[in-house]
Structure formats: C-alpha cells, structure tokens
Amino acid sequence: MSVTIYDVAKRAGVSMATVSRVINGSPNVRPTTRKKVLKVIEELGYRPNAVARGLASRRTTTIGVILPDISSVFFAELTRGIEDIANMYDYDILISSSDANREKELSLIGSMLERQVEGILFLGGHLDDAHRRLFKTANVPVVLVATEDPEREFASVRIDLGRAAYDAVDFLLARGNERVAFLTYPLYSPMARARYAGYVEALGERGRRVEEHLVMETHPYYERALKAMATLLALPAEKRPTAIFAASDELAIAAVHAVQDAGLSVPDDVEVVGFDNTRIAQMVRPMLTSVVQPMYDLGAVAMRLLTKFIRQEPVESRDVVLPHRIEFRASTRPRVGTP
Amino acid sequence: MSVTIYDVAKRAGVSMATVSRVINGSPNVRPTTRKKVLKVIEELGYRPNAVARGLASRRTTTIGVILPDISSVFFAELTRGIEDIANMYDYDILISSSDANREKELSLIGSMLERQVEGILFLGGHLDDAHRRLFKTANVPVVLVATEDPEREFASVRIDLGRAAYDAVDFLLARGNERVAFLTYPLYSPMARARYAGYVEALGERGRRVEEHLVMETHPYYERALKAMATLLALPAEKRPTAIFAASDELAIAAVHAVQDAGLSVPDDVEVVGFDNTRIAQMVRPMLTSVVQPMYDLGAVAMRLLTKFIRQEPVESRDVVLPHRIEFRASTRPRVGTP
DNA sequence: TTGAAAGCGCTAACAT
DNA sequence: ATGTTAGCGCTTTCAA
C-alpha cells in the first residue's frame, strides 16, 4: 500500500501528531524536528491523503459548480473567473454540466452535497421549489451566478439583465429606429425572458407596442438564427426591422450576416446590437456593438462571496448586481456627439 | 451533526452493514428489509458521505482534468466530451487550468493525486521529465489528450497534427499557390511546432524552401494577429502571400479580415485555411475552410480509455490517433472536380 | 440474509 | 514541543 502518516512518524521517530503538524505548517514544531520529518517525507515520497484529511477535519476544500454547459463560451469564461479565485483560496472545483435540465441539476446538487463540497455555485439556471428545498437543507452556502431567481431568496451575483436589455433597446429607439426586432433563443429560458421584459418595457416607455412579428424566437445557434432572420428580412421594407437587438453575440452575428445576405447594409439599413460582448463580437465585420456582461467578474465575485460565507466573514450584500454597459462598435451608426 | 449510516441503522433496527448494502444496491438484502431501510433513509433525509466512503473503499469516483485554460473554446469543447463520458461511468471531474505553466501543472498533478483521483487526463501541454516522473509514481492511470509527447511514453489520444498541417498546406500548394504563409501563435508551444513541422514538410515535398518572412509568429488572439497580418500584406505583391495557413480559427479569421482590410479578396486574391473547425469557422464571411480537430471526440475517447485503464479492461491501443480532415468552405477557391 | 468489528489515513482534543 | 487517543462515516471481511 502507499505511504501513510504513520510510516513517516515511525521512520522519523516522532508521533503521527507531529507529522500532521509539520504537514499543516503548525508553528508548534521545533525546527530540527520539522527538518527531520520533512526529510523522511521526501525520502518516502509521502503524499498526504486528502480524503482522509477531509473525513477527519470535515473540510474538503472543494466547491461544486453546476452550470448548463461548460462548452458555452459564456459559461467557460465565467468558470475561469471562479477558478482563479478558488485557486487563491486553495479550493478545488468540481464541475458539472446540467444542460439546464431540472432533474440533472437536482441530482448534481445532491451528488455534490454527498461529496461534502464546502459550497455550491449554481449558474445560469432556473430555480424551482425543489432546488430551493435542496439548497436550504444543504447546510453549505450556495451562491447563484447569472441566474434568475425572482424570489431573491439566495445569495446571488448577476447583472440586471432586464435593465441591460432596456438600455440597449432604448438606445436603438432614441436614435429614431422605427422597428426594433428582438432576436432571441427560446423564451422558456429565464435569461431570455429577462431580456424580453426589458425590450417590452423600453418600447412601452416610448409609447410603442410590441409587434408580434418583430419578436423572433429561435434557437441559440448561428445557423438557425440565420434562417429565422432571412424570413424577417424578406418582409416588405415598411414592415422590415430597422434595428435588431439580439439576445447573444452569436445571434447578433447571424443577424449581421442575414442583413448582408439580403443585400442590405449594417449599420446603414439595419443596426444590430448583441449581448454578452464575448470575444467573437470583435471578430465580425462590422464589429458588433454589444451589451457587456462581465463574465469573468461574475465568476470571480461569486467565488469570493462564497469564500466569505464559508469563512463566516461579514458580507455587505447578498444580492450583488454588477454594472453593465454597452460597448459601441460599428454595427450601430456613430452616436451624436461621439467621435 | 448530520445523519449517518449509524443513525439509519439504529432507527431501522438493522446493522450498519445492512444499511451499507442497501445504499450500494447489494442483492443480498431481503426485500422487506430493504424497504424498511429505504423508508428510514427517506424519513431522516440521509445522504451518504462520499468522503467517508472514499476513504473506506479507496474508490473516489473522481478523475482529475488538467488543461491550459478552460475558457478556451477548444478545451471547453473537449472538456464537454470528457464530462459526458465521465458521467456515463459515474465519475465526477475535478478541473484545473494550468495556463500551460509547468510549475502549476506539476503542483496540480500533485494535488489531484493527494485527492485520490482514480485517473488523470492531461490536456494540451508539454511533458518534461518532472511530469513523467510524477505520472510514473502516480499509480493511477494517466491519459494525455491533444498533447504532444515525442516519447510516446504514456497513453494518449490526439490527432496527427503534423500530418493535418501537411495536408492543409499541401492542398494550398497543389492548387498553384506561390507563397503560402504560416500564421501561428508562439512556436514554443509544442502544438504550434507540430503544425510548423507539417508546414515545412509539405513545402519540402514540393521542392520549396521555407521563406522566413512568410512564417508569422504572433499571439493567439485576434487583435494581435490582425496587426501581424497587416504588416505581411503591406509587402509588394510579388512577396505577399497568396495563401495563409493559420494555426487556429481565430488566427484565420484575423487573416481574412486583414486581407479584406488591405482591399484584397478572400479567396480570390488570398486563400485562407484555419485550424480546429470551431463554431466560429462558420461565423465569418467568407466561411472558413478549416482543418477539423474532433474536439468533443478527443475528450470522449480519452475519458473512455481512462475508464478502461481504471477497470483494468483490455485496451487495443495506447496511442489513439483520431482521424482529421479538412472542411472546405468559401475561404478557399472551389476545388476542381467538386461541385 | 444479517451482524460484529476492524480498519481506511488523518485531525484534534487533551495530556504531558 | 510532542505524544496519546478518540473519532470522522463508511466498507469489508468474517462469522453466524
């Protein structure tokens, strides 16, 4: 079998407790003793068993991350923020994709709790009562990240999606756009609905009504969106949108290309605004104006908040709303008074 | 404290061993007993402690994944392949980004071994003797994924990068391109060097020499690549490349845009071939011809291979080379004899 | 089919 | 500064 703390103790002529102290950097060890123990550890190639330590100490230094899909640029970037902070605080992260599937989410939460994670980060989903119940019986802290929870029951880090969408649409309306379309992935997603709410509000604020045919609900991927847009652009000029607010950058890029394919110009004939400001926003021509969602920061701040809960440090706010803004690029016409 | 197997046993009037059997689905339990135990488990909201189980059984059902950067599309997609298969076999995954930093890699490997992972997947790095030593003393299986290990000492799943690059460059040469440039991220990366080797070989095979100025070593990101390309395209027409082979899709997109910015046409003046065939390859105009690296499959196959090692199942090959191919799109001119 | 008991490798009082 | 000794919550022989 492999080398244990006991083997080290015996060989070094000290007790297990002393070896444990050395491993854990306790100051209560005479330097000569420490040196001796360290030497034996080296010789034997001893490696502490974190599982045994976790059982004895009830601290696993592990946190669980549940997200819809690790292969999505948005969540991958967010995860990187989580990771970097987790690293700073010496936590490892257990990651699982849920495909935004409720049953899978619930089973993942259960599995993470069995693994004695010290905290859970739940990303981008939709909470129902089962989630809430599980989280409440968890007796480890939970932080929602980029997740819409109308109840505001759990600690959460997010941007104000509705407000962000409002700002984008209002910007488009303010500059005289007659018909602003909303290109979105399915509205059963709470994240899509939050954006939609902002869209509706912005229109209402200016005395406009939502025109059914301008709300294009499609799939989250480029190909499908491209086709959906083609239909929309085939309309006669007086019904065709003059601007498009897309729920993601990928959708926005599809919009740009669809407009171009229709022989029209972005931004002269149709303006386009994306969402998230992912790397790809700069990789299209014209480059995309996009609502910035600070993905890395969302992850980093959430993880930091979680460490505070774990260490029982005081927390200013349990509902952290990060600022959003619009990054203006060439898919919208230059703003007045802005070079 | 939380409820343990002992509490369940007492309440159900059976021994801990019986409860353990029920939890683990052992067939040697009378149905009535099982039912009784299950009922108590339900009542008490008992949740098995996976850490204790791991210590007692020496099986953690956890595997460690070390990769350069989870926020990279390439590795995120690959990770999804790993996850799905891990899931099928009931493993959870511990993920850590190394930033391709040697020290970080080594410390991560150590940390994963301390955590008693049952196997390690090492992605996209470069192995030196320290890695090898660690892996050899690990006594858990290790599989390299999309990693260049000239020694071929460890089990590995990859594509033949050199050959893939060769194929791409040869394709460009075969259709009469006078000057094929290689646009790459830094050549200290083994993955870049492997592609470079293929580039050199393809040129050599056709009696061409590598022209220094056509090898553009830049950073892996769009912005930097765009600038690098601008320099290259500012050359007089007779020195300017007629085709560009890029080490990634992101670089290829930068190449496309740089060509267009220079007032030239892709593919009429300059053909462009990308690498990896990520989602974004289809999100540029013209759409990118790209060397397909089956990211998801690399991950899935590697994870499957790892389970075989863990379960000591027979393995056909320890060095799995997945097929590559070129996806032809509009950034290269139509091929002769192809509609 | 069930139970008793000995660990798994470590930490954490408590003593000394 | 160091040692002794119980556990941590489970699995796993071995017996019955």
XYZ file of C-alpha atoms (C1' of nucleotides) in Angstrom:
710
model
C 0.000 0.000 0.000
C 1.053 3.589 -0.184
C 2.957 5.540 2.419
C 0.916 6.912 5.310
C 1.492 9.416 8.026
C 2.141 6.503 10.315
C 5.055 5.273 8.229
C 6.573 8.708 8.278
C 6.126 9.005 12.025
C 7.756 5.681 12.716
C 10.711 6.298 10.456
C 11.240 9.807 11.820
C 10.895 8.619 15.392
C 8.065 11.014 16.199
C 4.320 10.708 16.661
C 1.687 10.949 13.949
C 0.546 14.184 15.512
C 3.908 15.769 14.930
C 3.968 14.706 11.326
C 0.479 16.104 10.943
C 1.686 19.385 12.426
C 4.562 19.545 10.003
C 2.327 18.863 7.035
C -0.114 21.509 8.095
C 2.563 24.061 8.823
C 1.814 24.362 12.508
C 4.317 26.676 14.220
C 4.464 24.419 17.286
C 7.224 22.212 15.994
C 10.875 22.573 16.800
C 12.809 23.423 13.620
C 15.105 20.419 13.958
C 12.113 18.129 14.321
C 10.467 19.709 11.345
C 13.561 19.238 9.268
C 13.841 15.609 10.259
C 10.226 14.926 9.387
C 10.453 16.766 6.102
C 13.472 14.686 5.191
C 11.624 11.437 5.822
C 8.620 12.703 3.866
C 10.955 13.375 0.987
C 12.672 10.001 1.258
C 9.460 8.074 1.419
C 7.732 10.166 -1.206
C 4.879 10.624 1.208
C 1.795 12.368 -0.110
C -0.971 13.282 2.331
C -4.311 11.662 1.621
C -6.785 14.494 1.164
C -9.745 12.162 1.501
C -8.693 11.002 4.950
C -7.940 14.560 5.904
C -11.335 15.630 4.660
C -13.072 13.000 6.726
C -11.165 13.804 9.886
C -11.283 17.560 9.580
C -14.647 17.909 7.901
C -13.080 20.280 5.430
C -12.706 19.143 1.845
C -11.503 22.407 0.273
C -13.756 21.568 -2.619
C -16.554 23.586 -4.073
C -19.136 22.426 -6.568
C -20.008 24.276 -9.748
C -23.192 23.447 -11.620
C -23.669 25.068 -14.999
C -25.736 24.482 -18.122
C -22.847 23.731 -20.460
C -19.126 24.060 -19.996
C -18.601 24.240 -23.747
C -20.515 27.509 -23.977
C -18.194 30.500 -24.265
C -20.207 32.407 -21.719
C -20.008 29.780 -19.004
C -16.471 28.743 -19.784
C -15.287 32.304 -19.315
C -17.323 32.661 -16.161
C -15.859 29.426 -14.863
C -12.384 30.774 -15.390
C -13.218 33.620 -13.038
C -14.433 31.131 -10.465
C -11.352 29.024 -10.844
C -8.863 31.810 -10.389
C -10.394 32.964 -7.141
C -10.955 29.420 -5.912
C -7.294 28.860 -6.532
C -6.325 31.870 -4.476
C -8.229 30.452 -1.559
C -6.990 26.915 -2.116
C -10.218 25.394 -3.228
C -10.577 22.869 -5.961
C -13.645 22.808 -8.107
C -15.901 20.002 -9.121
C -17.657 20.994 -12.339
C -20.754 19.517 -13.917
C -22.876 20.475 -16.877
C -26.610 20.156 -16.390
C -27.828 21.041 -19.878
C -30.240 23.244 -17.972
C -32.157 20.077 -17.250
C -34.015 20.252 -13.970
C -33.640 16.604 -12.963
C -29.977 16.653 -13.785
C -29.499 19.807 -11.779
C -31.183 18.320 -8.756
C -29.204 15.133 -8.960
C -25.972 17.093 -9.372
C -26.713 19.186 -6.327
C -27.325 16.004 -4.354
C -24.160 14.419 -5.598
C -22.099 17.466 -4.709
C -23.519 17.509 -1.230
C -22.642 13.855 -0.796
C -19.143 14.761 -1.758
C -19.111 17.223 1.078
C -18.348 20.275 -1.004
C -17.931 23.335 1.169
C -20.098 25.468 -1.050
C -22.064 25.446 -4.283
C -22.080 27.820 -7.209
C -25.185 27.432 -9.307
C -25.012 29.061 -12.714
C -27.458 30.144 -15.313
C -30.463 28.078 -14.481
C -33.949 28.480 -13.230
C -34.856 27.731 -9.618
C -37.994 25.977 -8.580
C -39.160 24.698 -5.226
C -37.170 21.504 -5.414
C -33.974 23.474 -5.871
C -34.852 25.730 -3.012
C -35.608 22.848 -0.710
C -32.349 21.125 -1.524
C -30.340 24.292 -1.066
C -31.973 25.001 2.231
C -31.211 21.578 3.657
C -27.697 21.716 2.308
C -26.071 23.402 5.278
C -23.350 24.669 2.978
C -23.538 28.098 1.398
C -24.970 28.482 -2.087
C -24.409 31.375 -4.459
C -26.429 31.807 -7.626
C -24.484 33.207 -10.556
C -26.028 34.766 -13.634
C -29.199 33.049 -12.547
C -32.667 34.484 -12.459
C -34.343 33.872 -9.125
C -37.394 36.077 -8.835
C -37.681 35.232 -5.151
C -34.224 36.629 -4.387
C -34.011 34.020 -1.705
C -30.392 33.021 -2.113
C -27.180 34.935 -2.371
C -26.632 35.909 -5.954
C -24.213 37.610 -8.332
C -25.573 38.869 -11.615
C -26.175 41.861 -13.814
C -29.576 43.421 -14.172
C -30.488 41.687 -17.414
C -33.794 43.461 -17.789
C -32.225 46.853 -17.328
C -29.394 45.985 -19.678
C -31.846 44.962 -22.369
C -33.862 48.088 -21.710
C -30.789 50.242 -22.183
C -29.891 48.580 -25.454
C -33.391 48.870 -26.890
C -33.865 52.388 -25.631
C -30.615 53.345 -27.302
C -31.910 51.986 -30.587
C -35.262 53.716 -30.229
C -33.727 57.015 -29.182
C -31.954 57.308 -32.465
C -35.146 57.044 -34.410
C -35.449 53.393 -35.241
C -38.999 52.693 -36.341
C -38.982 48.952 -35.855
C -36.639 47.263 -33.403
C -36.732 43.494 -33.583
C -35.807 41.157 -30.753
C -33.896 38.075 -31.883
C -33.768 35.565 -29.089
C -33.247 31.973 -28.132
C -36.315 30.274 -26.681
C -38.286 32.338 -24.208
C -38.742 29.459 -21.813
C -35.255 30.304 -20.647
C -35.476 32.755 -17.751
C -32.444 34.561 -19.121
C -34.236 35.159 -22.393
C -37.382 36.241 -20.610
C -35.481 38.778 -18.525
C -34.176 40.364 -21.706
C -37.597 40.277 -23.246
C -39.040 42.114 -20.277
C -36.521 44.902 -20.827
C -37.398 45.012 -24.518
C -41.081 45.340 -23.768
C -40.502 47.983 -21.142
C -38.319 50.105 -23.384
C -40.942 50.041 -26.112
C -43.705 50.860 -23.676
C -41.786 53.748 -22.222
C -41.822 55.348 -25.625
C -45.444 54.610 -26.251
C -44.758 51.769 -28.644
C -46.450 48.425 -28.676
C -44.698 45.115 -29.168
C -45.206 43.969 -32.735
C -45.542 40.202 -32.752
C -43.692 39.666 -35.961
C -40.655 41.543 -34.678
C -40.071 39.101 -31.851
C -38.064 36.312 -33.411
C -37.786 33.356 -31.104
C -35.274 30.904 -32.487
C -32.570 28.527 -31.333
C -29.410 29.761 -29.708
C -27.217 28.859 -32.654
C -25.987 30.766 -35.657
C -27.395 28.542 -38.357
C -30.948 28.574 -37.108
C -30.866 32.261 -36.373
C -29.635 32.977 -39.859
C -32.674 31.282 -41.351
C -35.052 32.964 -38.949
C -33.588 36.327 -39.884
C -33.889 35.633 -43.571
C -37.638 35.285 -43.151
C -37.836 38.510 -41.244
C -35.850 40.401 -43.834
C -37.934 39.089 -46.681
C -40.750 41.311 -45.468
C -41.626 44.426 -47.437
C -39.486 47.397 -46.457
C -42.231 49.040 -44.436
C -42.576 46.039 -42.109
C -38.936 45.071 -42.010
C -36.977 45.916 -38.850
C -34.641 48.892 -38.919
C -32.712 47.572 -35.963
C -32.138 44.252 -34.251
C -31.499 43.606 -30.601
C -30.111 40.098 -30.201
C -30.012 38.065 -27.005
C -26.460 36.919 -27.625
C -23.484 37.767 -29.785
C -23.855 34.603 -31.771
C -27.403 35.535 -32.662
C -26.285 39.076 -33.444
C -23.680 37.824 -35.851
C -26.304 35.764 -37.592
C -28.369 38.937 -37.826
C -25.491 40.860 -39.361
C -24.890 38.213 -41.961
C -28.557 37.829 -42.759
C -28.839 41.553 -43.366
C -25.815 41.477 -45.617
C -27.119 38.435 -47.454
C -30.326 40.372 -48.105
C -28.248 42.981 -49.888
C -28.644 45.496 -47.111
C -26.058 47.269 -45.036
C -25.207 47.090 -41.361
C -25.484 49.655 -39.867
C -26.851 51.909 -42.622
C -30.017 49.962 -43.338
C -30.226 47.904 -40.189
C -28.464 48.420 -36.873
C -27.540 45.425 -34.760
C -26.794 45.125 -31.049
C -25.524 41.928 -29.484
C -25.332 40.701 -25.921
C -22.507 39.469 -23.662
C -19.640 41.052 -25.561
C -17.818 37.776 -25.984
C -14.569 37.565 -27.926
C -16.419 36.994 -31.156
C -18.059 40.430 -31.013
C -14.820 41.833 -32.380
C -14.392 39.093 -34.889
C -17.123 40.127 -37.333
C -17.247 42.936 -39.818
C -18.685 45.321 -38.952
C -17.651 44.738 -35.373
C -20.524 44.281 -33.026
C -21.997 46.795 -30.651
C -22.774 44.637 -27.649
C -24.117 44.766 -24.132
C -21.243 43.894 -21.853
C -21.813 41.156 -19.375
C -18.655 40.879 -17.264
C -18.396 37.121 -17.418
C -15.076 36.641 -15.721
C -16.013 39.052 -12.961
C -19.341 37.396 -12.353
C -17.470 34.193 -11.631
C -14.728 35.809 -9.614
C -17.060 37.876 -7.464
C -19.352 34.926 -6.862
C -16.487 32.732 -5.772
C -15.185 35.436 -3.494
C -18.607 35.807 -1.968
C -18.754 32.079 -1.403
C -15.442 32.101 0.457
C -16.844 34.777 2.711
C -19.815 32.628 3.558
C -17.606 29.629 4.146
C -15.315 31.560 6.434
C -18.259 33.239 8.059
C -16.886 36.633 7.213
C -19.276 39.569 7.169
C -20.949 40.195 3.833
C -22.215 43.571 2.703
C -24.764 42.370 0.230
C -26.227 39.006 -0.609
C -27.548 40.192 -3.957
C -24.635 41.582 -5.894
C -25.611 43.325 -9.121
C -22.577 44.035 -11.270
C -22.680 47.030 -13.580
C -23.386 46.555 -17.254
C -22.689 48.874 -20.147
C -22.833 48.943 -23.900
C -19.691 48.626 -25.937
C -20.295 50.684 -29.054
C -18.794 49.419 -32.264
C -19.562 49.578 -35.943
C -22.762 47.552 -36.145
C -24.601 50.646 -34.982
C -24.294 54.099 -36.511
C -21.988 56.562 -34.762
C -23.635 58.304 -31.830
C -24.286 62.000 -31.990
C -21.606 63.961 -30.205
C -19.306 60.974 -30.132
C -16.338 60.888 -32.426
C -24.342 16.815 13.308
C -25.740 15.348 10.156
C -27.332 11.951 9.963
C -25.032 8.994 9.438
C -25.362 5.426 8.445
C -25.354 4.597 12.128
C -28.460 6.667 12.775
C -30.242 4.950 9.961
C -29.203 1.519 11.221
C -30.402 2.195 14.717
C -33.730 3.602 13.648
C -34.336 0.787 11.196
C -33.307 -1.828 13.709
C -30.610 -3.301 11.490
C -26.832 -3.139 11.397
C -24.713 -0.564 9.625
C -23.608 -3.280 7.262
C -27.149 -3.821 6.098
C -27.721 -0.150 5.518
C -24.486 -0.059 3.562
C -25.711 -2.949 1.464
C -28.954 -1.183 0.712
C -27.189 2.013 -0.284
C -24.886 0.146 -2.576
C -27.623 -1.922 -4.095
C -26.300 -5.240 -2.932
C -28.680 -8.067 -3.915
C -28.137 -9.821 -0.606
C -30.817 -7.981 1.281
C -34.305 -9.262 1.897
C -36.821 -7.049 0.069
C -38.723 -6.258 3.233
C -35.516 -5.226 4.968
C -34.556 -3.080 2.037
C -37.896 -1.388 2.054
C -37.669 -0.684 5.750
C -34.190 0.807 5.440
C -35.139 2.878 2.429
C -38.049 4.272 4.367
C -35.850 5.372 7.242
C -33.342 6.887 4.829
C -36.159 8.898 3.365
C -37.504 9.950 6.736
C -34.150 11.028 8.051
C -33.066 12.653 4.811
C -29.922 10.601 4.991
C -27.252 11.368 2.421
C -24.223 9.067 2.219
C -20.918 10.770 2.868
C -18.816 10.216 -0.222
C -15.630 11.224 1.546
C -16.005 8.544 4.175
C -16.931 6.064 1.510
C -13.888 7.053 -0.474
C -11.629 6.505 2.473
C -13.083 3.144 3.350
C -13.376 1.786 -0.165
C -10.379 3.524 -1.688
C -12.539 4.490 -4.597
C -13.378 8.158 -5.030
C -15.129 8.008 -8.414
C -13.298 11.205 -9.212
C -10.968 11.921 -12.065
C -8.696 14.914 -12.464
C -8.520 17.053 -15.588
C -5.607 19.405 -16.110
C -5.819 21.770 -19.040
C -4.240 25.039 -20.124
C -7.374 27.166 -19.978
C -10.995 26.245 -19.514
C -12.102 29.486 -21.134
C -10.584 28.476 -24.456
C -13.203 27.205 -26.878
C -11.012 24.310 -27.855
C -10.524 22.980 -24.340
C -14.027 23.781 -23.180
C -15.468 21.709 -26.002
C -13.008 18.923 -25.332
C -13.922 19.004 -21.655
C -17.546 18.550 -22.542
C -16.641 15.299 -24.246
C -14.800 14.183 -21.150
C -17.687 15.131 -18.926
C -20.329 13.272 -20.853
C -18.426 10.017 -20.781
C -17.325 10.501 -17.173
C -20.976 10.927 -16.363
C -21.901 7.693 -18.078
C -19.423 5.870 -15.885
C -20.386 7.769 -12.755
C -17.239 9.747 -12.350
C -17.074 13.338 -11.264
C -14.376 15.586 -12.592
C -12.038 17.941 -10.855
C -10.907 20.567 -13.359
C -7.968 22.919 -13.152
C -6.451 25.373 -15.573
C -2.666 25.440 -15.666
C -2.106 28.300 -18.094
C 0.341 25.874 -19.660
C 2.638 26.795 -16.812
C 4.971 23.970 -15.905
C 5.126 24.587 -12.161
C 1.392 24.960 -11.953
C 0.932 21.740 -13.907
C 3.208 19.845 -11.575
C 1.540 21.191 -8.492
C -1.884 20.412 -9.905
C -0.884 16.848 -10.640
C 0.338 16.522 -7.070
C -2.814 18.000 -5.673
C -5.008 15.688 -7.707
C -3.059 12.679 -6.540
C -3.492 13.780 -2.936
C -7.170 13.910 -3.607
C -7.009 10.288 -4.627
C -8.388 10.775 -8.099
C -8.763 7.470 -9.880
C -7.198 8.753 -13.059
C -5.767 11.843 -14.685
C -6.442 13.447 -18.037
C -3.691 15.818 -19.033
C -4.542 18.150 -21.897
C -2.652 20.264 -24.299
C 0.625 20.668 -22.566
C 4.194 19.738 -22.964
C 5.723 16.915 -20.940
C 9.150 17.060 -19.444
C 10.958 14.709 -17.092
C 9.287 16.065 -13.982
C 5.868 15.314 -15.443
C 6.949 11.863 -16.427
C 8.358 11.098 -13.023
C 5.191 12.248 -11.296
C 2.979 10.287 -13.623
C 5.046 7.171 -13.154
C 4.870 7.282 -9.388
C 1.187 8.093 -9.507
C -0.133 4.550 -9.533
C -3.280 5.804 -11.171
C -3.695 5.754 -14.940
C -2.875 8.847 -16.961
C -4.074 9.684 -20.448
C -2.642 12.534 -22.462
C -5.141 14.367 -24.631
C -4.254 16.627 -27.536
C -0.801 16.700 -26.022
C 2.467 16.334 -27.842
C 4.698 13.778 -26.176
C 7.514 12.877 -28.523
C 8.476 9.961 -26.289
C 5.063 8.346 -26.666
C 5.534 7.020 -23.186
C 2.003 7.464 -21.897
C -1.380 6.550 -23.219
C -2.594 9.297 -25.486
C -5.500 10.453 -27.621
C -4.800 13.000 -30.325
C -4.857 13.740 -33.993
C -1.725 13.737 -36.081
C -1.177 17.477 -36.024
C 1.855 17.378 -38.263
C 0.048 15.350 -40.857
C -3.021 17.553 -40.625
C -0.929 20.656 -41.188
C 0.843 18.909 -44.028
C -2.459 18.107 -45.681
C -3.685 21.670 -45.407
C -0.508 23.169 -46.796
C -0.193 20.589 -49.499
C -3.729 21.343 -50.564
C -2.837 25.007 -50.907
C 0.330 24.255 -52.823
C -1.339 21.749 -55.095
C -3.651 24.396 -56.449
C -0.787 26.588 -57.504
C -0.241 28.922 -54.609
C 3.143 30.551 -54.995
C 3.587 31.737 -51.440
C 1.835 30.019 -48.544
C 2.269 31.831 -45.245
C 2.026 30.188 -41.837
C 0.272 32.335 -39.251
C 0.818 30.891 -35.819
C 0.788 31.525 -32.121
C 4.191 31.261 -30.475
C 6.321 28.373 -31.609
C 7.435 27.497 -28.118
C 4.114 25.740 -27.858
C 4.547 22.113 -28.898
C 1.176 22.271 -30.601
C 2.361 25.122 -32.778
C 5.630 23.370 -33.515
C 3.851 20.231 -34.611
C 1.903 22.253 -37.145
C 5.038 24.031 -38.246
C 6.740 20.712 -38.893
C 3.910 19.761 -41.223
C 4.176 23.101 -42.987
C 7.896 22.646 -43.544
C 7.475 19.105 -44.743
C 4.758 19.995 -47.225
C 6.910 22.726 -48.705
C 9.938 20.443 -48.839
C 7.993 17.697 -50.547
C 7.322 20.070 -53.409
C 10.857 21.319 -53.571
C 10.092 24.610 -51.885
C 12.080 26.266 -49.158
C 10.616 27.960 -46.117
C 10.665 31.699 -46.626
C 11.363 33.365 -43.308
C 9.088 36.298 -43.877
C 6.125 34.048 -44.551
C 6.242 32.488 -41.103
C 4.301 34.894 -38.926
C 4.672 34.064 -35.287
C 2.209 36.109 -33.246
C -0.017 35.814 -30.209
C -3.003 33.504 -30.163
C -5.545 36.317 -30.235
C -7.392 38.067 -32.997
C -6.202 41.601 -32.332
C -2.519 40.819 -32.391
C -2.852 38.557 -35.375
C -4.674 41.265 -37.287
C -1.746 43.615 -36.859
C 0.798 40.978 -37.729
C -1.107 40.226 -40.901
C -1.314 43.866 -41.855
C 2.477 44.004 -41.962
C 2.648 40.922 -44.094
C 0.091 42.237 -46.544
C 1.827 45.558 -46.868
C 4.551 43.803 -48.807
C 4.785 44.309 -52.542
C 2.550 41.949 -54.474
C 5.384 39.708 -55.563
C 6.414 38.939 -51.980
C 2.944 38.903 -50.481
C 1.440 35.518 -49.621
C -1.155 34.076 -51.964
C -2.464 31.809 -49.246
C -2.431 31.625 -45.489
C -2.423 28.578 -43.312
C -3.389 29.587 -39.780
C -2.786 27.583 -36.630
C -6.278 28.270 -35.292
C -9.621 29.547 -36.492
C -9.267 32.735 -34.522
C -5.991 33.481 -36.283
C -7.552 32.554 -39.597
C -10.378 34.997 -39.076
C -7.863 37.700 -38.342
C -6.172 36.760 -41.602
C -9.423 37.007 -43.518
C -10.172 40.430 -42.134
C -6.650 41.678 -42.668
C -6.830 40.632 -46.300
C -10.153 42.391 -46.702
C -8.833 45.470 -44.951
C -5.985 45.537 -47.431
C -8.561 45.809 -50.180
C -7.998 42.269 -51.356
C -10.395 39.413 -51.704
C -10.648 36.113 -49.897
C -10.404 33.686 -51.623
C -9.704 35.323 -54.989
C -6.501 37.108 -54.025
C -5.612 35.189 -50.923
C -6.864 31.824 -49.754
C -7.148 31.142 -46.036
C -7.273 27.861 -44.135
C -7.964 27.705 -40.421
C -7.490 25.009 -37.821
C -9.790 23.222 -35.345
C -13.061 23.954 -37.097
C -14.606 25.575 -34.053
C -18.083 27.080 -34.182
C -16.720 30.422 -35.297
C -15.408 28.972 -38.554
C -18.940 29.282 -39.885
C -19.487 32.668 -38.405
C -17.296 34.670 -40.767
C -17.818 35.719 -44.327
C -16.497 34.062 -46.323
C -16.905 30.997 -44.167
C -13.661 29.364 -43.222
C -12.089 26.307 -44.732
C -10.647 24.627 -41.669
C -8.794 21.541 -40.538
C -11.175 19.587 -38.368
C -9.946 18.593 -34.982
C -12.683 16.498 -33.364
C -12.583 18.236 -30.004
C -15.529 16.586 -28.360
C -14.418 13.160 -29.540
C -10.885 13.665 -28.319
C -12.283 14.211 -24.856
C -14.830 11.438 -25.033
C -12.413 8.857 -26.368
C -9.773 9.815 -23.820
C -12.211 9.501 -20.960
C -13.390 6.159 -22.241
C -9.813 4.961 -22.481
C -9.211 6.089 -18.928
C -12.175 4.079 -17.652
C -10.715 1.041 -19.343
C -7.448 1.506 -17.533
C -9.216 2.046 -14.238
C -11.291 -1.074 -14.680
C -8.304 -2.957 -15.982
C -10.134 -3.799 -19.153
C -8.083 -4.790 -22.170
C -7.038 -1.911 -24.387
C -6.312 -2.217 -28.088
C -4.074 0.771 -28.436
C -2.438 3.131 -26.005
C -1.794 5.763 -28.651
C -5.091 6.597 -30.247
C -4.811 8.835 -33.291
C -8.203 10.152 -34.334
C -8.774 10.959 -37.998
C -8.614 14.526 -39.197
C -9.955 16.056 -42.357
C -10.416 19.407 -43.996
C -13.796 21.056 -44.062
C -13.900 23.028 -47.306
C -15.759 26.296 -47.257
C -15.578 29.607 -49.034
C -12.277 30.977 -47.782
C -10.585 28.786 -50.373
C -11.483 28.625 -54.040
C -13.686 25.742 -55.172
C -11.791 22.565 -55.809
C -11.528 21.188 -59.306
C -13.980 18.405 -59.923
C -16.008 19.342 -56.893
C -19.378 20.958 -57.306
C -29.605 -12.745 4.766
C -27.565 -10.287 8.518
C -24.241 -8.569 12.141
C -19.744 -7.571 14.546
C -15.684 -5.456 14.265
C -11.604 -3.930 12.257
C -9.833 -0.688 9.645
C -9.270 3.376 5.728
C -5.442 7.780 6.901
C -5.925 11.578 9.042
C -7.102 15.533 12.681
C -7.970 17.344 17.065
C -8.591 17.490 21.740
C -6.236 16.651 25.738
C -2.143 15.415 28.281
C 2.368 15.780 29.300
C 7.109 20.989 21.799
C 5.412 16.473 21.461
C 2.580 12.241 22.281
C -1.881 9.574 23.148
C -6.114 8.547 21.831
C -10.528 9.002 20.026
C -13.016 9.506 16.476
C -14.558 11.180 11.199
C -18.575 7.803 8.377
C -18.134 4.374 5.738
C -16.793 -0.555 3.597
C -15.414 -5.066 4.076
C -14.041 -9.364 5.655
C -15.518 -12.966 8.525
C -18.913 -15.386 11.262
C -23.212 -16.725 12.237
